[in-house]
Structures are given as structure tokens and as C-alpha cells.
CSV table of C-alpha atoms and ligand atoms in Angstrom, one decimal:
chain,number,residue,atom,x,y,z
A,209,LEU,CA,-152.9,-86.4,-5.9
A,210,ILE,CA,-154.2,-89.9,-4.7
A,211,GLY,CA,-153.6,-88.7,-1.2
A,212,ILE,CA,-155.7,-85.7,-1.7
A,213,ALA,CA,-158.5,-87.7,-3.2
A,214,VAL,CA,-158.4,-90.3,-0.4
A,215,HIS,CA,-158.6,-87.5,2.3
A,216,PHE,CA,-161.4,-85.7,0.5
A,217,LEU,CA,-163.4,-88.9,0.0
A,218,ALA,CA,-162.9,-90.1,3.6
A,219,GLY,CA,-164.1,-86.7,4.8
A,220,TYR,CA,-167.0,-86.7,2.3
A,221,LEU,CA,-168.2,-90.1,3.6
A,222,PHE,CA,-168.5,-88.9,7.2
A,223,GLY,CA,-170.0,-85.5,6.1
A,224,SER,CA,-172.6,-87.0,3.9
A,225,ILE,CA,-174.4,-88.8,6.7
A,226,PRO,CA,-177.7,-86.7,7.0
A,227,PHE,CA,-178.2,-86.8,10.7
A,228,GLY,CA,-181.1,-84.3,10.7
A,229,LEU,CA,-183.0,-86.6,8.3
A,230,ILE,CA,-182.2,-89.8,10.1
A,231,PHE,CA,-183.0,-88.4,13.6
A,232,THR,CA,-186.3,-86.8,12.6
A,233,ARG,CA,-187.4,-90.1,10.9
A,234,MET,CA,-186.4,-92.1,13.9
A,235,ALA,CA,-188.4,-89.8,16.1
A,236,GLY,CA,-191.4,-90.3,13.8
A,237,LEU,CA,-191.5,-86.6,12.8
A,238,GLY,CA,-191.8,-87.4,9.1
A,239,ASP,CA,-189.6,-86.1,6.3
A,240,ILE,CA,-187.8,-82.9,7.6
A,241,ARG,CA,-187.5,-81.9,3.9
A,242,ALA,CA,-191.2,-81.2,3.8
A,243,ILE,CA,-191.2,-79.0,6.9
A,244,GLY,CA,-190.4,-75.3,7.3
A,245,SER,CA,-187.4,-74.2,5.2
A,246,LYS,CA,-187.2,-77.8,4.0
A,247,ASN,CA,-183.5,-77.8,5.2
A,248,ILE,CA,-182.1,-80.9,7.0
A,249,GLY,CA,-180.2,-78.8,9.6
A,250,ALA,CA,-180.8,-78.3,13.3
A,251,THR,CA,-182.5,-74.9,12.9
A,252,ASN,CA,-185.2,-76.5,10.8
A,253,VAL,CA,-185.5,-79.5,13.0
A,254,LEU,CA,-186.2,-77.1,15.9
A,255,ARG,CA,-189.3,-76.0,13.9
A,256,THR,CA,-190.8,-79.4,14.6
A,257,GLY,CA,-190.8,-78.3,18.3
A,258,ARG,CA,-188.4,-81.1,19.3
A,259,LYS,CA,-185.5,-79.3,21.0
A,260,ASP,CA,-183.8,-82.6,21.9
A,261,ILE,CA,-183.8,-83.8,18.3
A,262,ALA,CA,-182.6,-80.4,17.1
A,263,PHE,CA,-179.8,-80.5,19.6
A,264,ALA,CA,-178.8,-84.0,18.6
A,265,THR,CA,-178.8,-82.9,15.0
A,266,LEU,CA,-176.6,-79.9,15.7
A,267,LEU,CA,-174.2,-82.1,17.8
A,268,ALA,CA,-174.0,-85.0,15.3
A,269,ASP,CA,-173.6,-82.7,12.2
A,270,MET,CA,-170.8,-80.9,14.0
A,271,LEU,CA,-169.0,-83.9,15.4
A,272,LYS,CA,-168.9,-85.7,12.1
A,273,GLY,CA,-166.7,-82.9,10.8
A,274,THR,CA,-164.6,-82.8,14.0
A,275,PHE,CA,-164.2,-86.6,13.9
A,276,ALA,CA,-163.1,-86.6,10.2
A,277,VAL,CA,-160.4,-84.0,10.9
A,278,LEU,CA,-159.1,-85.7,14.0
A,279,LEU,CA,-159.0,-89.0,12.3
A,280,ALA,CA,-156.9,-87.5,9.5
A,281,ALA,CA,-154.6,-86.0,12.1
A,282,TYR,CA,-154.4,-89.3,14.0
A,283,ILE,CA,-153.5,-91.3,10.9
A,284,ALA,CA,-150.9,-88.7,9.9
A,285,GLY,CA,-149.4,-88.9,13.4
A,286,ASP,CA,-150.0,-85.2,14.0
A,287,PRO,CA,-149.4,-84.6,17.7
A,288,HIS,CA,-151.7,-81.6,17.5
A,289,THR,CA,-149.2,-79.3,19.2
A,290,SER,CA,-149.2,-76.3,17.0
A,291,VAL,CA,-151.6,-75.2,14.3
A,292,LEU,CA,-148.6,-74.4,12.1
A,293,GLU,CA,-147.8,-78.2,12.1
A,294,LYS,CA,-151.3,-79.1,10.9
A,295,ASN,CA,-151.0,-80.7,7.5
A,296,LEU,CA,-152.9,-80.2,4.3
A,297,GLY,CA,-154.5,-83.6,4.7
A,298,GLU,CA,-156.6,-82.4,7.7
A,299,LEU,CA,-157.8,-79.4,5.8
A,300,ILE,CA,-158.8,-81.5,2.8
A,301,THR,CA,-160.5,-84.1,5.0
A,302,GLY,CA,-162.5,-81.3,6.8
A,303,PHE,CA,-163.3,-79.7,3.4
A,304,GLY,CA,-164.5,-83.1,2.2
A,305,ALA,CA,-166.8,-83.5,5.3
A,306,PHE,CA,-168.3,-80.0,4.7
A,307,ILE,CA,-168.9,-80.8,1.0
A,308,GLY,CA,-170.4,-84.1,2.0
A,309,HIS,CA,-172.9,-82.5,4.3
A,310,VAL,CA,-173.9,-79.8,1.7
A,311,PHE,CA,-173.9,-82.1,-1.3
A,312,PRO,CA,-174.5,-85.7,-0.2
A,313,VAL,CA,-174.7,-88.2,-3.0
A,314,TRP,CA,-177.3,-90.1,-1.0
A,315,LEU,CA,-179.8,-87.2,-1.2
A,316,ARG,CA,-179.0,-86.5,-4.9
A,317,PHE,CA,-176.6,-83.8,-3.7
A,318,ARG,CA,-179.3,-81.8,-1.9
A,319,GLY,CA,-177.9,-81.5,1.6
A,320,GLY,CA,-177.8,-79.0,4.3
A,321,LYS,CA,-176.4,-75.4,4.5
A,322,GLY,CA,-173.2,-76.5,6.2
A,323,VAL,CA,-173.3,-74.4,9.4
A,324,ALA,CA,-172.9,-77.1,12.0
A,325,THR,CA,-170.4,-79.1,10.0
A,326,TYR,CA,-168.3,-75.9,9.4
A,327,ILE,CA,-168.1,-75.4,13.1
A,328,GLY,CA,-167.2,-79.1,13.7
A,329,VAL,CA,-164.4,-79.0,11.1
A,330,LEU,CA,-163.1,-75.8,12.7
A,331,LEU,CA,-163.2,-77.5,16.1
A,332,GLY,CA,-161.1,-80.3,14.9
A,333,PHE,CA,-158.7,-78.1,13.0
A,334,PHE,CA,-158.2,-75.1,15.4
A,335,TRP,CA,-160.6,-75.0,18.3
A,336,PRO,CA,-160.1,-71.3,19.3
A,337,ALA,CA,-161.5,-70.4,15.8
A,338,ALA,CA,-164.5,-72.6,16.5
A,339,LEU,CA,-165.1,-70.8,19.8
A,340,ALA,CA,-164.8,-67.5,17.9
A,341,PHE,CA,-167.4,-68.7,15.3
A,342,GLY,CA,-169.7,-69.8,18.2
A,343,ALA,CA,-169.3,-66.5,20.0
A,344,ILE,CA,-170.1,-64.5,16.9
A,345,TRP,CA,-173.1,-66.7,16.1
A,346,LEU,CA,-174.4,-66.5,19.6
A,347,PHE,CA,-174.0,-62.7,19.8
A,348,THR,CA,-175.7,-62.2,16.4
A,349,ALA,CA,-178.5,-64.6,17.3
A,350,PHE,CA,-179.0,-62.9,20.7
A,351,VAL,CA,-179.4,-59.5,19.0
A,352,SER,CA,-181.3,-60.5,15.8
A,353,ARG,CA,-182.9,-63.9,16.6
A,354,TYR,CA,-182.1,-65.1,13.1
A,355,SER,CA,-180.1,-68.3,12.8
A,356,SER,CA,-179.3,-67.7,9.1
A,357,LEU,CA,-178.0,-64.2,9.7
A,358,SER,CA,-175.9,-65.4,12.6
A,359,ALA,CA,-174.3,-68.1,10.5
A,360,LEU,CA,-173.7,-65.6,7.6
A,361,VAL,CA,-171.9,-63.1,9.9
A,362,ALA,CA,-169.8,-65.8,11.5
A,363,ALA,CA,-168.9,-67.3,8.1
A,364,VAL,CA,-167.7,-63.9,6.8
A,365,LEU,CA,-165.6,-63.2,9.9
A,366,THR,CA,-164.1,-66.7,10.5
A,367,PRO,CA,-161.6,-66.7,7.6
A,368,VAL,CA,-160.4,-63.3,8.8
A,369,VAL,CA,-159.9,-64.7,12.3
A,370,LEU,CA,-158.0,-67.7,10.8
A,371,TYR,CA,-155.8,-65.5,8.6
A,372,PHE,CA,-154.5,-63.7,11.7
A,373,MET,CA,-154.5,-66.6,14.1
A,374,THR,CA,-153.2,-69.4,11.8
A,375,ASN,CA,-152.1,-69.1,8.2
A,376,VAL,CA,-153.2,-68.1,4.7
A,377,GLN,CA,-153.7,-71.7,3.7
A,378,ALA,CA,-156.3,-72.4,6.4
A,379,ALA,CA,-157.9,-69.1,5.9
A,380,GLY,CA,-158.2,-69.9,2.2
A,381,PHE,CA,-159.8,-73.3,2.7
A,382,PHE,CA,-162.4,-71.8,5.1
A,383,ALA,CA,-163.0,-68.9,2.9
A,384,ILE,CA,-164.1,-71.3,0.1
A,385,MET,CA,-166.3,-73.1,2.6
A,386,SER,CA,-167.8,-69.8,3.7
A,387,LEU,CA,-168.5,-68.9,0.1
A,388,ILE,CA,-170.4,-72.2,-0.4
A,389,LEU,CA,-172.2,-71.7,2.9
A,390,ILE,CA,-173.3,-68.2,1.9
A,391,ILE,CA,-174.5,-69.3,-1.6
A,392,LYS,CA,-176.5,-72.1,0.1
A,393,HIS,CA,-178.2,-69.4,2.2
A,394,HIS,CA,-179.4,-67.5,-0.9
A,395,ALA,CA,-183.1,-68.1,-0.1
A,396,ASN,CA,-182.5,-67.0,3.5
A,397,ILE,CA,-180.7,-63.9,2.3
A,398,SER,CA,-183.7,-63.0,0.1
A,399,ARG,CA,-186.0,-63.5,3.1
A,400,LEU,CA,-183.8,-61.5,5.4
A,401,LEU,CA,-183.8,-58.6,2.9
A,402,ALA,CA,-187.6,-58.9,2.5
A,403,GLY,CA,-188.1,-59.1,6.3
A,404,THR,CA,-189.8,-62.4,6.1
A,405,GLU,CA,-187.1,-64.7,7.6
A,406,THR,CA,-188.3,-66.9,10.4
A,407,LYS,CA,-186.8,-66.2,13.8
A,408,ILE,CA,-185.2,-69.0,15.9
A,409,GLY,CA,-187.6,-71.4,17.5
A,410,LYS,CA,-190.7,-70.1,15.6
A,411,SER,CA,-192.5,-73.1,14.2
A,412,ALA,CA,-194.2,-71.3,11.3
A,413,ALA,CA,-191.7,-70.9,8.5
A,414,PRO,CA,-192.0,-69.6,5.0
A,415,VAL,CA,-191.6,-72.1,2.1
A,416,GLY,CA,-188.3,-72.2,0.5
B,107,G3P,O1,-178.1,-73.6,9.5
B,107,G3P,C1,-179.0,-73.2,8.7
B,107,G3P,C2,-179.5,-71.9,9.1
B,107,G3P,O2,-178.5,-70.9,9.0
B,107,G3P,C3,-180.8,-71.6,8.4
B,107,G3P,O3,-181.6,-72.7,8.4
B,107,G3P,O4,-183.8,-73.8,8.2
B,107,G3P,O5,-183.7,-71.4,8.6
B,107,G3P,O6,-183.0,-72.3,6.4
B,107,G3P,P1,-183.1,-72.5,7.9
């Protein structure tokens, strides 16, 4: 039980670093939580018009998840040969990183929606599934131009991909993360249904 708590907390610490907030502040863009959708993620950072800062946010929010999982694997001495050898510690650390991003104690538990960190954790855990997530996201974004819809479609399909390509344990962990991701997108879902969701790269965004 202590092992589970240590893995979760270690992942949480990495995941809770709000890179979108830090980078936009450093770039003198003000508080990202007052702009567009008010989210701290890369999609909203892009609404400031700064593609470079949005890209840096995407990369950093992703890689903190990847790093946490790989660190857990390294410490456990996991040679990363087969996904079936991956231990529970990696899943719990990745889960902690995702939760840290979505509910960071530093921001009174009001964090991001978890998309980038979800991909990053997947990348560290089983990279082909991260590629699948990315491909589904890109395809949906290409067709719809909605970042939120793309993330929602990818989040629904990824646990299914994991179920067939890895095991039920991994699929279960990511299914829980998908559920949290979907709930965090509730305002986006309402806007999508109302036809008022902002498309990718458009600077004017509805409040919420
Ligand atoms: O990654 C978050 C994205 O799916 C939606 O972001 O800012 O449009 O709420 P946003």
C-alpha cells in the first residue's frame, strides 16, 4: 500500500507542474486562466496567438507524464521489453501524473483537462497506443477542426485499443483516466452540442 502511495505521489508531483500557466506568464501573456476557455492547456494557449508557447505547453505537459512513467520503470529495473512485463507501479505513477495535471494542489485543484498528459503517460507506458491516440486525434481534428471533440473521440477509443493490444489492467486504468478527461470536458461537450465550440486556432473563444 505504501508502494502504491509513493508511486502515485511521485507521479502527482510531476503532473501537477502547470506548464501552460508558467510558460504564458514567462512570455508576458498574462494569466491564461483569464483567456478563452480559461483552460491551462495547449489548445487555449494557442488562442493567445503564440504557436511556439502552445507547442512548448503541449510538449511539456506530455513529457512530464512520459518522464514519470519512465522513471518508475527505471527505478523498478523494468527493461521495457514487453508490455506484459510492465508493472502496476508504472500505471499508478502515470495515473498520478494525470491526476496531478487535472487536479493540481498548487492551483487549488483546478488544473487542465488532461489531454496532453494522457498522451504522455501512454507514450511512456506503451508507445504504439500513444501513436494510435495521436492518429485518432489528428484525423478527427482534420475533419472537424475541434480540439475538444478530437480528444474525446481518442479518449473513448484508446482503452479499447489497449484492451486488445495490452491487457485488461492497463485498459482499466486508462478507461478511468478517459472518464475523468471526458467529465473535465463537460463545458466543451455542451458547446459542441450547441454548435458554439471554438475551432482550433481561432482566437475568439466563448467563456467557460
Ligand atoms: O485539451 C483541451 C482541449 O480538448 C479543449 O481545450 O481550451 O478548448 O477547452 P479548450
